[in-house]
Coordinates of C-alpha atoms in Angstrom, one line a residue:
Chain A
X1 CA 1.5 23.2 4.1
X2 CA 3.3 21.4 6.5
X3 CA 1.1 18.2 5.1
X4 CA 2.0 18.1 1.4
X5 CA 6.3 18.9 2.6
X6 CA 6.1 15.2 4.5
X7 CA 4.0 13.8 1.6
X8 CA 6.1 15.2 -0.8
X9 CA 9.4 13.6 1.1
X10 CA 7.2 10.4 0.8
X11 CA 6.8 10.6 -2.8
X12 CA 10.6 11.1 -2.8
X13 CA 10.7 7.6 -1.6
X14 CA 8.2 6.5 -3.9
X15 CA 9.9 7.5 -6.6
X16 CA 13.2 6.0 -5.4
X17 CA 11.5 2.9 -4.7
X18 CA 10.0 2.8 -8.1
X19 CA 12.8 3.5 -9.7
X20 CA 15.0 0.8 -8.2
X21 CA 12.2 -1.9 -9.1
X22 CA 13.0 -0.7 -12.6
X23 CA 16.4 -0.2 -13.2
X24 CA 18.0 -2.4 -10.1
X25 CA 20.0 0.5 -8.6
X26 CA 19.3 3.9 -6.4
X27 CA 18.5 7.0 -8.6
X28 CA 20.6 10.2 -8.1
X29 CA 18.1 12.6 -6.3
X30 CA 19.0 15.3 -4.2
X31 CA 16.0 14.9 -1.3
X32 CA 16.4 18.9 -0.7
X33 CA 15.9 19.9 -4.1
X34 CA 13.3 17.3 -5.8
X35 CA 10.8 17.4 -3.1
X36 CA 10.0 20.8 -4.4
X37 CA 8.9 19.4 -7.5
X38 CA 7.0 16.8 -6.2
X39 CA 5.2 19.4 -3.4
X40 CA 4.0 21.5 -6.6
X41 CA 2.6 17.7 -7.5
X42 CA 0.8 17.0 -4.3
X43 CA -0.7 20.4 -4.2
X44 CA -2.2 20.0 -7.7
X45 CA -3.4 16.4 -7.8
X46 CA -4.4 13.8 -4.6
X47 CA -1.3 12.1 -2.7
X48 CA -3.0 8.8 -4.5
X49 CA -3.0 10.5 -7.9
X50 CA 0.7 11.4 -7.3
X51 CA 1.5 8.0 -6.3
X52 CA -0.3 6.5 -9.5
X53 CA 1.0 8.8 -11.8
X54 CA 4.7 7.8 -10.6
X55 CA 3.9 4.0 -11.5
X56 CA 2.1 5.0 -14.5
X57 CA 5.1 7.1 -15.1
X58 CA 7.5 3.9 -15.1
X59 CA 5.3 2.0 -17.3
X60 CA 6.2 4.7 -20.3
X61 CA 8.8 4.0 -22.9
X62 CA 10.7 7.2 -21.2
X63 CA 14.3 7.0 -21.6
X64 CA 15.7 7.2 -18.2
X65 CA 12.5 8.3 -16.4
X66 CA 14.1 11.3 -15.3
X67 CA 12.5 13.9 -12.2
X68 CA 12.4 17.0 -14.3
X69 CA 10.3 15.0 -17.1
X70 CA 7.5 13.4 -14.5
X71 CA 7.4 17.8 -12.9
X72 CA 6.6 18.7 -16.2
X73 CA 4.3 16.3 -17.6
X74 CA 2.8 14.8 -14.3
X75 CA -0.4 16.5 -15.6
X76 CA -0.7 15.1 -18.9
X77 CA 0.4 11.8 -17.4
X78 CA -2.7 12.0 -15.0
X79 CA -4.7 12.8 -18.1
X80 CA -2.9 9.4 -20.0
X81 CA -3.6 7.2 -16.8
X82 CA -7.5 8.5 -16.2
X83 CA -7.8 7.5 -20.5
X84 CA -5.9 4.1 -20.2
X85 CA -8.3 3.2 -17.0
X86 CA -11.6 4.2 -18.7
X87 CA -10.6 2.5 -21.8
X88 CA -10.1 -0.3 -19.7
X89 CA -13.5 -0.8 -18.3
X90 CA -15.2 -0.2 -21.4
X91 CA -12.9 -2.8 -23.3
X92 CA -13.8 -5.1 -20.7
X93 CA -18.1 -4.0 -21.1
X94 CA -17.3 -4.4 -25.4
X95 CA -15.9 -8.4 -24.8
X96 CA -18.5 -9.1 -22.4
X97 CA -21.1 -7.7 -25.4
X98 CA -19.3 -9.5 -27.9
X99 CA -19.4 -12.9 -26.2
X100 CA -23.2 -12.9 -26.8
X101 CA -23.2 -11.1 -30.4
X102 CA -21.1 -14.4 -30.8
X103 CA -23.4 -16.9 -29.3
X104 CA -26.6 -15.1 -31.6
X105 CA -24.5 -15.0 -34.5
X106 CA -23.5 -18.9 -34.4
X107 CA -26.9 -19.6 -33.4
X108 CA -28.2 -18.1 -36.4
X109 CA -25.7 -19.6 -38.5
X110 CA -27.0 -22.5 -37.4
X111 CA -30.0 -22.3 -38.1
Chain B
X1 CA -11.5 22.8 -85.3
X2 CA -10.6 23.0 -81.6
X3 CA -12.8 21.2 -79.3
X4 CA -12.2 23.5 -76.8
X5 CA -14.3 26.3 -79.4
X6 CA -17.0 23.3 -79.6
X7 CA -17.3 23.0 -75.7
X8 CA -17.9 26.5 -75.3
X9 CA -20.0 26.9 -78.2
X10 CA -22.1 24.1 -77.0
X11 CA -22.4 25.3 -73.5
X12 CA -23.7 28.5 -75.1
X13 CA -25.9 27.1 -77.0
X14 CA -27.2 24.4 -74.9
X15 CA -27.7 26.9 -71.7
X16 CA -25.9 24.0 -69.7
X17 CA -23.1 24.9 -67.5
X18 CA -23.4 22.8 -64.6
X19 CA -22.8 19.9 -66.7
X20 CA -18.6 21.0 -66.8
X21 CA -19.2 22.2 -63.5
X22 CA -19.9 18.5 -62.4
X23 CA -17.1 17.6 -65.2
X24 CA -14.5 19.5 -63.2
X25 CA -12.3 19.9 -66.8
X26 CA -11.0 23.6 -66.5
X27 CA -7.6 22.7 -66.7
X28 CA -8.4 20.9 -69.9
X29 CA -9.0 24.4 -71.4
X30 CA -5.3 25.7 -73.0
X31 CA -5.9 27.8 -75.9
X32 CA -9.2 29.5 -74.9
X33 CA -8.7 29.2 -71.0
X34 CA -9.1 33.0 -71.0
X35 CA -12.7 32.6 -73.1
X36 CA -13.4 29.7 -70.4
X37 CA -12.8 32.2 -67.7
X38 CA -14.9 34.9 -69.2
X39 CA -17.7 32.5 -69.6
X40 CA -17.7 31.6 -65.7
X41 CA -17.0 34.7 -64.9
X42 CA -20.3 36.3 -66.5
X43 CA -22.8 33.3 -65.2
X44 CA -21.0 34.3 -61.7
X45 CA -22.2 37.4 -62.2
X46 CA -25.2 37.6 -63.9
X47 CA -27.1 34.0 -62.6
X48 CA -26.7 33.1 -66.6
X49 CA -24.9 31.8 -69.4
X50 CA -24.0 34.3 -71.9
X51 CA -25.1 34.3 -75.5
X52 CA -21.9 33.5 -77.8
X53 CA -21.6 36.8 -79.5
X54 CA -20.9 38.3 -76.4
X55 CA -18.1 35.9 -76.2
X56 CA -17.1 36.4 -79.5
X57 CA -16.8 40.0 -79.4
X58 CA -15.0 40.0 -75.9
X59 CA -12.4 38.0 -77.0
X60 CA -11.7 38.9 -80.7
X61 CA -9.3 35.7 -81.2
X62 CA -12.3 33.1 -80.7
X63 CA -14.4 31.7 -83.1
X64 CA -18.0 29.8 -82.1
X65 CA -18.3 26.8 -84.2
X66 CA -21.7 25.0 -85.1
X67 CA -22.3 22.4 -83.0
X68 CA -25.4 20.0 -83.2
X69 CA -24.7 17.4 -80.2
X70 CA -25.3 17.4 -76.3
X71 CA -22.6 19.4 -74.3
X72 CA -21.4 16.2 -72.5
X73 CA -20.5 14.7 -75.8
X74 CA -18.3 17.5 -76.7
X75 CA -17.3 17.4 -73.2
X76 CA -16.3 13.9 -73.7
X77 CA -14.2 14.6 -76.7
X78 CA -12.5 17.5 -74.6
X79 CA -11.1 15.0 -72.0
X80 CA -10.1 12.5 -73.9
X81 CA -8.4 15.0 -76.6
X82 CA -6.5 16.8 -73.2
X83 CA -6.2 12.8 -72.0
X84 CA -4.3 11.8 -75.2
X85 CA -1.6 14.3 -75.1
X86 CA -1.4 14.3 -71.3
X87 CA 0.2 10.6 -71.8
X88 CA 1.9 11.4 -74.7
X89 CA 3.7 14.3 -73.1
X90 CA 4.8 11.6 -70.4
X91 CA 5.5 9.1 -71.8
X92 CA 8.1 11.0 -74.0
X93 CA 9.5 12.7 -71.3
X94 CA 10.1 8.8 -69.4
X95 CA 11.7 7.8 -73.2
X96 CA 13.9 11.0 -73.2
X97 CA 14.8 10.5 -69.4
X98 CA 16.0 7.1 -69.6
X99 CA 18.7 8.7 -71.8
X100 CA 20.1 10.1 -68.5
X101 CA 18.1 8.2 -65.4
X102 CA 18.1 4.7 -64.3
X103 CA 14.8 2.6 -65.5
X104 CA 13.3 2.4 -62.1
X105 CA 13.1 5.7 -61.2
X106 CA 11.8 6.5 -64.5
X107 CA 8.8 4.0 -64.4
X108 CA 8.2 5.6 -60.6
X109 CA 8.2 8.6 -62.5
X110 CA 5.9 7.8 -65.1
X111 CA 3.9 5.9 -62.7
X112 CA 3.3 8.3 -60.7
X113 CA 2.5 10.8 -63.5
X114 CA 0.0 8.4 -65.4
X115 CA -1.6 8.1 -62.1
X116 CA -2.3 12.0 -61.1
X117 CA -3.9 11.5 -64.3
X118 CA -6.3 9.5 -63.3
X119 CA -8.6 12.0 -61.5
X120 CA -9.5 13.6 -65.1
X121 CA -11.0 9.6 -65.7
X122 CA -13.1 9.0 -62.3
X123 CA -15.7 10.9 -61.4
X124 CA -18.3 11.5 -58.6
X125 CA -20.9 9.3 -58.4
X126 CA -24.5 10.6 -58.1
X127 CA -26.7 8.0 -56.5
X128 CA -30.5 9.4 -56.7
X129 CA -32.4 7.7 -52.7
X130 CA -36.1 8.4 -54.4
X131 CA -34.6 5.6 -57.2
X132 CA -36.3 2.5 -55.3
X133 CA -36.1 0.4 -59.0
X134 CA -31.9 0.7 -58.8
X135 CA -32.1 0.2 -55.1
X136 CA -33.8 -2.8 -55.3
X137 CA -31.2 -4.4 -58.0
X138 CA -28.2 -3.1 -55.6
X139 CA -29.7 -5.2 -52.9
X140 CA -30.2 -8.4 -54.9
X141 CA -26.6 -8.3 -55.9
X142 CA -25.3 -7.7 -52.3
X143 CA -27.5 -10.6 -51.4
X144 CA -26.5 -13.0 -54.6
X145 CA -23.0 -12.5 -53.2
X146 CA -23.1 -12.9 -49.9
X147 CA -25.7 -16.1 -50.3
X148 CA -22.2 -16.9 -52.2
X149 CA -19.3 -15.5 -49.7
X150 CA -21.4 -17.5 -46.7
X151 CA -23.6 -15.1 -45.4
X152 CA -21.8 -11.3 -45.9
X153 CA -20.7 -9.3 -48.9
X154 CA -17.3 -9.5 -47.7
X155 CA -14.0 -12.1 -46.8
X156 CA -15.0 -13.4 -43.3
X157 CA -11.8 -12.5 -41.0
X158 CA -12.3 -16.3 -39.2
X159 CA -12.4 -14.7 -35.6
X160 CA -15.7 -15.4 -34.6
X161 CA -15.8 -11.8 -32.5
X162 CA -15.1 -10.0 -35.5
X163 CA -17.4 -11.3 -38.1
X164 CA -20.1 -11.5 -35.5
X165 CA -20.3 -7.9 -35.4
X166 CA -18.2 -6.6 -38.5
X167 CA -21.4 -7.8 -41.0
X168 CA -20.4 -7.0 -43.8
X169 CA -17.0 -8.3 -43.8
X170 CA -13.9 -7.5 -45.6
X171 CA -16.1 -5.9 -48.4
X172 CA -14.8 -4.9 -51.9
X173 CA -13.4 -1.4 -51.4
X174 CA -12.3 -1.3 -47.8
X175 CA -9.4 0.1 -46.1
X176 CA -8.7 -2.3 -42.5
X177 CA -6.5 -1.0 -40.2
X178 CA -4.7 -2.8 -37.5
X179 CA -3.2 -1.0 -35.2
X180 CA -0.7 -2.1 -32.2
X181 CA 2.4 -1.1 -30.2
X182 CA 5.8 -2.9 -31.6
X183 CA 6.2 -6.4 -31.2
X184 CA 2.7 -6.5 -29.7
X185 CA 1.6 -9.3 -32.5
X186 CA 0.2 -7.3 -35.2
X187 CA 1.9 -9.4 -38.1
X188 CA 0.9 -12.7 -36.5
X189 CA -2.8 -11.5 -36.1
X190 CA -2.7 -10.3 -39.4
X191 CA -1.6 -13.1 -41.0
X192 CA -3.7 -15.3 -39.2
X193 CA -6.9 -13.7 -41.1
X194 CA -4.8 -14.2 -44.0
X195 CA -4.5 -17.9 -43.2
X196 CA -8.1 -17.8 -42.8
X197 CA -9.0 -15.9 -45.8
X198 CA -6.9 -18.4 -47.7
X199 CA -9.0 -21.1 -46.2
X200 CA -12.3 -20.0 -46.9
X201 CA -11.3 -19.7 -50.8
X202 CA -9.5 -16.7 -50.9
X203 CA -6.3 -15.5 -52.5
X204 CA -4.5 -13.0 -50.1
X205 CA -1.1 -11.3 -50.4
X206 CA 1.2 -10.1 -47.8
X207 CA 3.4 -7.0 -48.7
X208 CA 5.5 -7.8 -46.3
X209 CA 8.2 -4.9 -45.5
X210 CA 9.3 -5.6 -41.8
X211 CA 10.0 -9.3 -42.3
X212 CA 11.8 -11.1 -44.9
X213 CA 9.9 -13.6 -47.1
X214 CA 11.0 -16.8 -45.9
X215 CA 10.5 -15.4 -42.2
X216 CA 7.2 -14.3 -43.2
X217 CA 6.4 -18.0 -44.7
X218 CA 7.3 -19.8 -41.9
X219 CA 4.7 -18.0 -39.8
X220 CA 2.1 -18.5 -42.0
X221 CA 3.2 -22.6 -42.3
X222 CA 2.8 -22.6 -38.4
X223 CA -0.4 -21.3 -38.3
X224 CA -2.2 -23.3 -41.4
X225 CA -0.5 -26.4 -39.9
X226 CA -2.5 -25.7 -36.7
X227 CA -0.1 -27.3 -34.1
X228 CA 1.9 -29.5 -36.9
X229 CA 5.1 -27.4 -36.9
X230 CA 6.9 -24.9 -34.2
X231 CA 7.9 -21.9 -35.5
X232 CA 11.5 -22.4 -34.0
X233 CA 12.0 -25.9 -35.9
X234 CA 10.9 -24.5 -39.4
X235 CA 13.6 -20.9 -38.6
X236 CA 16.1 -23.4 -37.7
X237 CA 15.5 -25.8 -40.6
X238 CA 14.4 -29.1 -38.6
X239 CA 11.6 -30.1 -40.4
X240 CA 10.8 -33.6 -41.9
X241 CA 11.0 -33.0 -45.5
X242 CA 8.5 -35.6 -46.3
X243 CA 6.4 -35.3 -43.8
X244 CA 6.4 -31.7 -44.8
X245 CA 5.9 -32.3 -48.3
X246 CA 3.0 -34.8 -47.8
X247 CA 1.3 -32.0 -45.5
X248 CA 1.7 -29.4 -48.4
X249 CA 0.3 -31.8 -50.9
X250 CA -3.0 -32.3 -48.7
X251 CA -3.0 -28.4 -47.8
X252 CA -2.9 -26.8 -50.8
X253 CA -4.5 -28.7 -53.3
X254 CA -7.7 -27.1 -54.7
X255 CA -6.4 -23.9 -53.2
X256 CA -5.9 -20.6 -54.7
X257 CA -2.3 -19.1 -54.4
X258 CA -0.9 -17.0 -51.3
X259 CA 1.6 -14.6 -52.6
X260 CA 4.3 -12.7 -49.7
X261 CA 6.0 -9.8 -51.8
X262 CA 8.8 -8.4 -50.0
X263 CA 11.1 -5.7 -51.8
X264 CA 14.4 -6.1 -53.3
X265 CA 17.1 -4.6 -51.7
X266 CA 17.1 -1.3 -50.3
X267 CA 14.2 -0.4 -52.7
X268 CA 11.4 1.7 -51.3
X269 CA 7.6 0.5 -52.1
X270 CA 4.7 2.7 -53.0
X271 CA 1.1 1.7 -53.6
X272 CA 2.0 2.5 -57.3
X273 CA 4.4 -0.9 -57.0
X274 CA 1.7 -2.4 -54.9
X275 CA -0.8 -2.3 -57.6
X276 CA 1.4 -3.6 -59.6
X277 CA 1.5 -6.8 -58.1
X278 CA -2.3 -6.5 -57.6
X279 CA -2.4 -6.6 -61.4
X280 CA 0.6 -9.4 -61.8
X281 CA -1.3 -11.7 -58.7
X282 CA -4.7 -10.9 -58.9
X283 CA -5.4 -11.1 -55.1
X284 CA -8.6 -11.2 -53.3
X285 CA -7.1 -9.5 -50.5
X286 CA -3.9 -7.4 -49.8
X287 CA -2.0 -6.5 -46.7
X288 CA 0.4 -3.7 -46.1
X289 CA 2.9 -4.9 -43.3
X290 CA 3.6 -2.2 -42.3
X291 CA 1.9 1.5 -42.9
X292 CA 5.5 3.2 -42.0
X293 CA 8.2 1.1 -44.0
X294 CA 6.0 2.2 -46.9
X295 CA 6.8 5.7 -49.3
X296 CA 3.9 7.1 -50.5
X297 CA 3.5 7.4 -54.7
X298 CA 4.6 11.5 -54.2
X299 CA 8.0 10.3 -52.2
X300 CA 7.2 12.4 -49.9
X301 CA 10.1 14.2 -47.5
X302 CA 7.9 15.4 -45.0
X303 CA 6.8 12.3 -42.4
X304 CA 3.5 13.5 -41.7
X305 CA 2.5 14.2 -45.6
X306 CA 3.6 11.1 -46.4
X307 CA 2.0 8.8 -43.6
X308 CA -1.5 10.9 -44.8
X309 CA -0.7 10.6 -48.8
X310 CA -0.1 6.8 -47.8
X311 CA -3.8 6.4 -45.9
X312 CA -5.5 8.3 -49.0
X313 CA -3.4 6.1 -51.6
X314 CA -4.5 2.8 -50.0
X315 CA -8.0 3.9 -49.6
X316 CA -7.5 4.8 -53.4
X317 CA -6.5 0.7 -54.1
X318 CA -9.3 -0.9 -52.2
X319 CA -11.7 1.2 -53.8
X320 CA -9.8 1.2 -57.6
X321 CA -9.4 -2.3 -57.4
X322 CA -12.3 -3.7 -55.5
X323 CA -10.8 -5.3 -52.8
X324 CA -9.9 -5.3 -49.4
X325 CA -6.7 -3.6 -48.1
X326 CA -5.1 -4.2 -44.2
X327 CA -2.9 -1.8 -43.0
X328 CA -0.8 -2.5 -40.5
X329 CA 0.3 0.7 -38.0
X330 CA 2.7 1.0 -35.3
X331 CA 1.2 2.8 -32.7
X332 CA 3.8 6.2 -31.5
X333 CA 5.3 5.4 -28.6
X334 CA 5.4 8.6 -26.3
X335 CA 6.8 9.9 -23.2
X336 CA 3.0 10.5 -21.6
X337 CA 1.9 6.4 -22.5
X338 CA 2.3 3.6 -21.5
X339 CA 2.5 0.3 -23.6
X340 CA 0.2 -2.1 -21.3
X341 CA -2.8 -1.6 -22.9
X342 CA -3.4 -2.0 -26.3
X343 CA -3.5 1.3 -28.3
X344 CA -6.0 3.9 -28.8
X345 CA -6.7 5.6 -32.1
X346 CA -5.5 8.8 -30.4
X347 CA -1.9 7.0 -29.9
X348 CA -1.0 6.5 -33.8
X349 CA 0.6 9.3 -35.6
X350 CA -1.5 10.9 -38.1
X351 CA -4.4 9.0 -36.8
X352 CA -6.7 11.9 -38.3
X353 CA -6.1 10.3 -41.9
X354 CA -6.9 7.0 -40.2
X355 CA -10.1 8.0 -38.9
X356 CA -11.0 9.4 -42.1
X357 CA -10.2 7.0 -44.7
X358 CA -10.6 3.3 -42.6
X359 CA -13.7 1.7 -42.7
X360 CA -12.8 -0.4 -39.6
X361 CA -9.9 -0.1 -37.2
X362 CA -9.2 -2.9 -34.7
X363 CA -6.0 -2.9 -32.2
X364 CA -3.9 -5.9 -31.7
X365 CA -2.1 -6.2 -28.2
X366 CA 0.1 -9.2 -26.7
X367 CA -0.4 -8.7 -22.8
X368 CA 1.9 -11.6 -21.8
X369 CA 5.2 -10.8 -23.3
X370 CA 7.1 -11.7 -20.6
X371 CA 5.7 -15.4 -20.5
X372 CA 7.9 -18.7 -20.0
X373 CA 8.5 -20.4 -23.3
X374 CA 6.1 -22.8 -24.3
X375 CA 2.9 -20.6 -22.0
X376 CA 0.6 -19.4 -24.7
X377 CA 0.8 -15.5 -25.0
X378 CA -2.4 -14.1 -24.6
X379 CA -3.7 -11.3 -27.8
X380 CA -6.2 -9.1 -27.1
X381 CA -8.2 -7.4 -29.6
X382 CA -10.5 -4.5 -29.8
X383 CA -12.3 -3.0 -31.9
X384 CA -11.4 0.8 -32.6
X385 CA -14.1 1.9 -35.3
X386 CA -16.2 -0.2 -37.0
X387 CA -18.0 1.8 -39.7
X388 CA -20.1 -1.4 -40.5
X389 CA -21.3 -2.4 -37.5
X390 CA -21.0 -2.3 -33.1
X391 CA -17.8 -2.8 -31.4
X392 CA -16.3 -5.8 -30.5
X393 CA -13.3 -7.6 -28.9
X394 CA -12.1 -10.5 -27.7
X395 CA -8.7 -12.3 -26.1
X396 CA -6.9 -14.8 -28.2
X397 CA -4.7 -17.9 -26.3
X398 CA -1.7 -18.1 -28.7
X399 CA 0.6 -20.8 -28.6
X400 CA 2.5 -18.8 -30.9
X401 CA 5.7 -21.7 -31.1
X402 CA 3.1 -24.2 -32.2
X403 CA 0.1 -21.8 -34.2
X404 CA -2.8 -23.2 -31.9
X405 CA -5.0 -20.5 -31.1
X406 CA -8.5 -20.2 -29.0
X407 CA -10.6 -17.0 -29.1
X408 CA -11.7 -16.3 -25.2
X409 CA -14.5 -13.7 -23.8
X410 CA -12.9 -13.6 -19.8

């Protein structure tokens, strides 16, 4: 238990840190309080999950990016990122496909 | 004599009730609806169509009538009879409302009216697989026209990745939907196939709700002139007039026409207006910028009705009119998303509807929004179901300022 309290201090920071890169000042969060929030998180998904999920979190068109929203949806967000990831490798597989349905196609127009 | 006596006298008579079955009439039947009802009701119960005095004594106010023809005929004459006053009734209604109601919204009203009307016109159409003889003509006709189109049935989309693998191109009777995030480069996308349609021979027109016409116009004039113009010369006027003039005389001539409709005012625009232009223009190709600046025909209040009466009402004018319809959608930005990647179906409202009525779905996505002016932005697009074919996808290098664009695979 004693673990996920320091982790969840970390992701504290994290989010801090984050949050600065976005809106160029320190967000209001009460270190005592909020790592609560973010314990439940660590306990429920990996320290790297938790640390994704925040940057996927600032990557949202959230207003404001507040704590309470990221404790309540970190799950679904998790869900969101895992989607957005796999739909990137398999765009990636479908261009690399297409680039030789092109070069057959021209060939047989070609022809 | 009432036709609806002859229909049901003919049924009787002819043993034949799946033809109004497959008719789907009933609320043709007014006067003798009850007698209708009784009729159904007893081949319901008993696997059979009753003999006509049972009907006649049942129901002491109808009368059979001698009838000599084929049920369908009498059918026929039913329909267009129910038809008839249908559109009178309507149409003196619109002449009594304009008494009290301003023209426009009458004719939405009548339009939409004459329009529900339609379903007692079309039918379904039964198409018999064992029929190798009308198989084989359907096949020589697709092939007659695409030997004519350049190799498919359909308007080639002029990116290479999409033809490639869409075969059958933008075929009469198909709803296209590109989707994207705001700002992302649908429009541009979109009216670069336009610009390409218009190329190959093809008359395309932009509904254009989201930009005005003029806006609209200069995009398109950056793109045909393929690195002649910058979009921010022609918005800020600085063009060379003859130079211009001189390009537009070489451009367009032996051309077909490239309409941009754009509403008046504050006025909202249904498919019922958009076929009205399809009529006035005559268009090979139409595209809806965008999906949710549009009111569906029933002017819907509810969102959600209205964004799925809008899907099933331009389904209804590529397949009415036999032509191909784009619609643009803005994908739903959401608290659990992020807008990096280009969208999923799942990430457009209502995309159910989507799925249902579009025969392919493609997303458009500008990745480098944040580039220095004068970089090329970089547009990726994906396939997101392709009824007519395999997926496909490819990045686009966009000098969007200048209109010179290059598909990449990397």
């Amino acid at each position: 238990m004693s673990n996920s309290k320091n982790l969840s201090y970390a992701l504290v920071d994290y989010y801090a840190f984050k949050f600065k890169e976005t809106y160029g000042r320190e967000p209001i969060v009460n270190k005592f309080r909020d790592r609560w929030g973010f314990q439940d998180m660590v306990e429920s998904i990996s320290f790297d999950d938790c640390k994704r999920v925040i940057d996927f979190y600032f990557k949202t068109s959230n207003a404001g990016h507040k704590l309470n929203t990221l404790f309540t949806n970190f799950d679904k967000l998790l869900l969101s990122l895992r989607d957005a990831e796999q739909d990137k490798i398999r765009r990636s597989a479908i261009r690399a496909k297409t680039a030789k349905v092109v070069e057959d196609w021209e060939n047989n127009n070609e022809r | 004599m009432s036709v609806e006596a002859s229909v049901i006298s003919a049924v009787c008579k002819n043993k034949d009730i799946s033809t109004i079955f497959a008719s789907d009439i009933d609320e043709c039947f007014v006067a003798y609806k009850d007698v209708w009802e009784g009729l159904k009701s007893y081949y319901h119960k008993f696997r059979s169509v009753p003999d006509i005095n049972i009907l006649t004594d049942k129901f002491s106010d109808f009368e059979s009538v001698a009838v000599h023809g084929e049920t369908d005929y009498y059918v026929d004459q039913l329909r267009n009879e129910y038809l008839a006053g249908k559109m009178r009734d309507a149409l003196l209604t619109g002449a009594r409302s304009l008494e009290s109601d301003s023209a426009p919204r009458v004719l939405a009203s009548l339009q939409t009216e004459l329009l529900s009307l339609g379903r007692l016109v079309g039918g379904a159409q039964d198409l018999d697989l064992t029929d190798i003889d009308s198989a084989s003509k359907h096949f020589e006709k697709v092939l007659h026209r695409s030997d004519q189109m350049g190799g498919s049935p359909g308007i080639p989309t002029g990116i290479k990745a999409i033809d490639a693998s869409y075969v059958t191109g933008m075929a009469p009777g198909h709803l296209i939907v590109a989707i994207g995030w705001p700002g992302r480069g649908k429009t541009w996308a979109t009216g670069w196939i336009a610009v390409n349609a218009w190329k190959a021979g093809f008359k395309p027109m932009i509904v254009s709700l989201e930009m005005s016409p003029e806006n609209m116009r200069d995009r398109l004039y950056t793109v045909m002139g393929e690195g002649m113009f910058r979009a921010s010369d022609l918005s800020r006027g600085r063009v060379n007039i003859d130079d211009f003039r001189s390009w537009g005389k070489k451009s367009f001539a032996d051309k077909d026409g490239f309409i941009i409709v754009s509403p008046e005012g504050a006025s909202e625009v249904t498919p019922n207006m958009v076929q009205a232009k399809i009529d006035q223009h005559k268009p090979d190709l139409v595209i809806c910028d965008y999906h949710q600046l549009f009111m569906d025909n029933k002017r819907s209040d509810n969102m959600t009705q209205r964004a799925m009466n809008l899907s099933r009402e331009l389904k209804m004018l590529a397949t009415s009119n036999q032509i191909p319809v784009i619609d643009i959608t803005a994908a739903t930005m959401s608290d659990s998303h992020s807008q990096d990647d280009p969208p999923m179906l799942s990430q457009v409202a209502w995309s159910k509807a989507i799925e249902y009525d579009a025969d392919m779905a493609f997303a458009v996505h500008r990745h480098s929004v944040d580039s220095a002016p004068g970089d090329p932005a970089v547009i990726e697009i994906i396939s997101r179901k392709n009824r007519h074919g395999g997926d496909f996808g490819c990045m686009i290098e966009w000098d969007i300022d200048r209109g010179v664009i290059k598909e990449i695979y990397s």
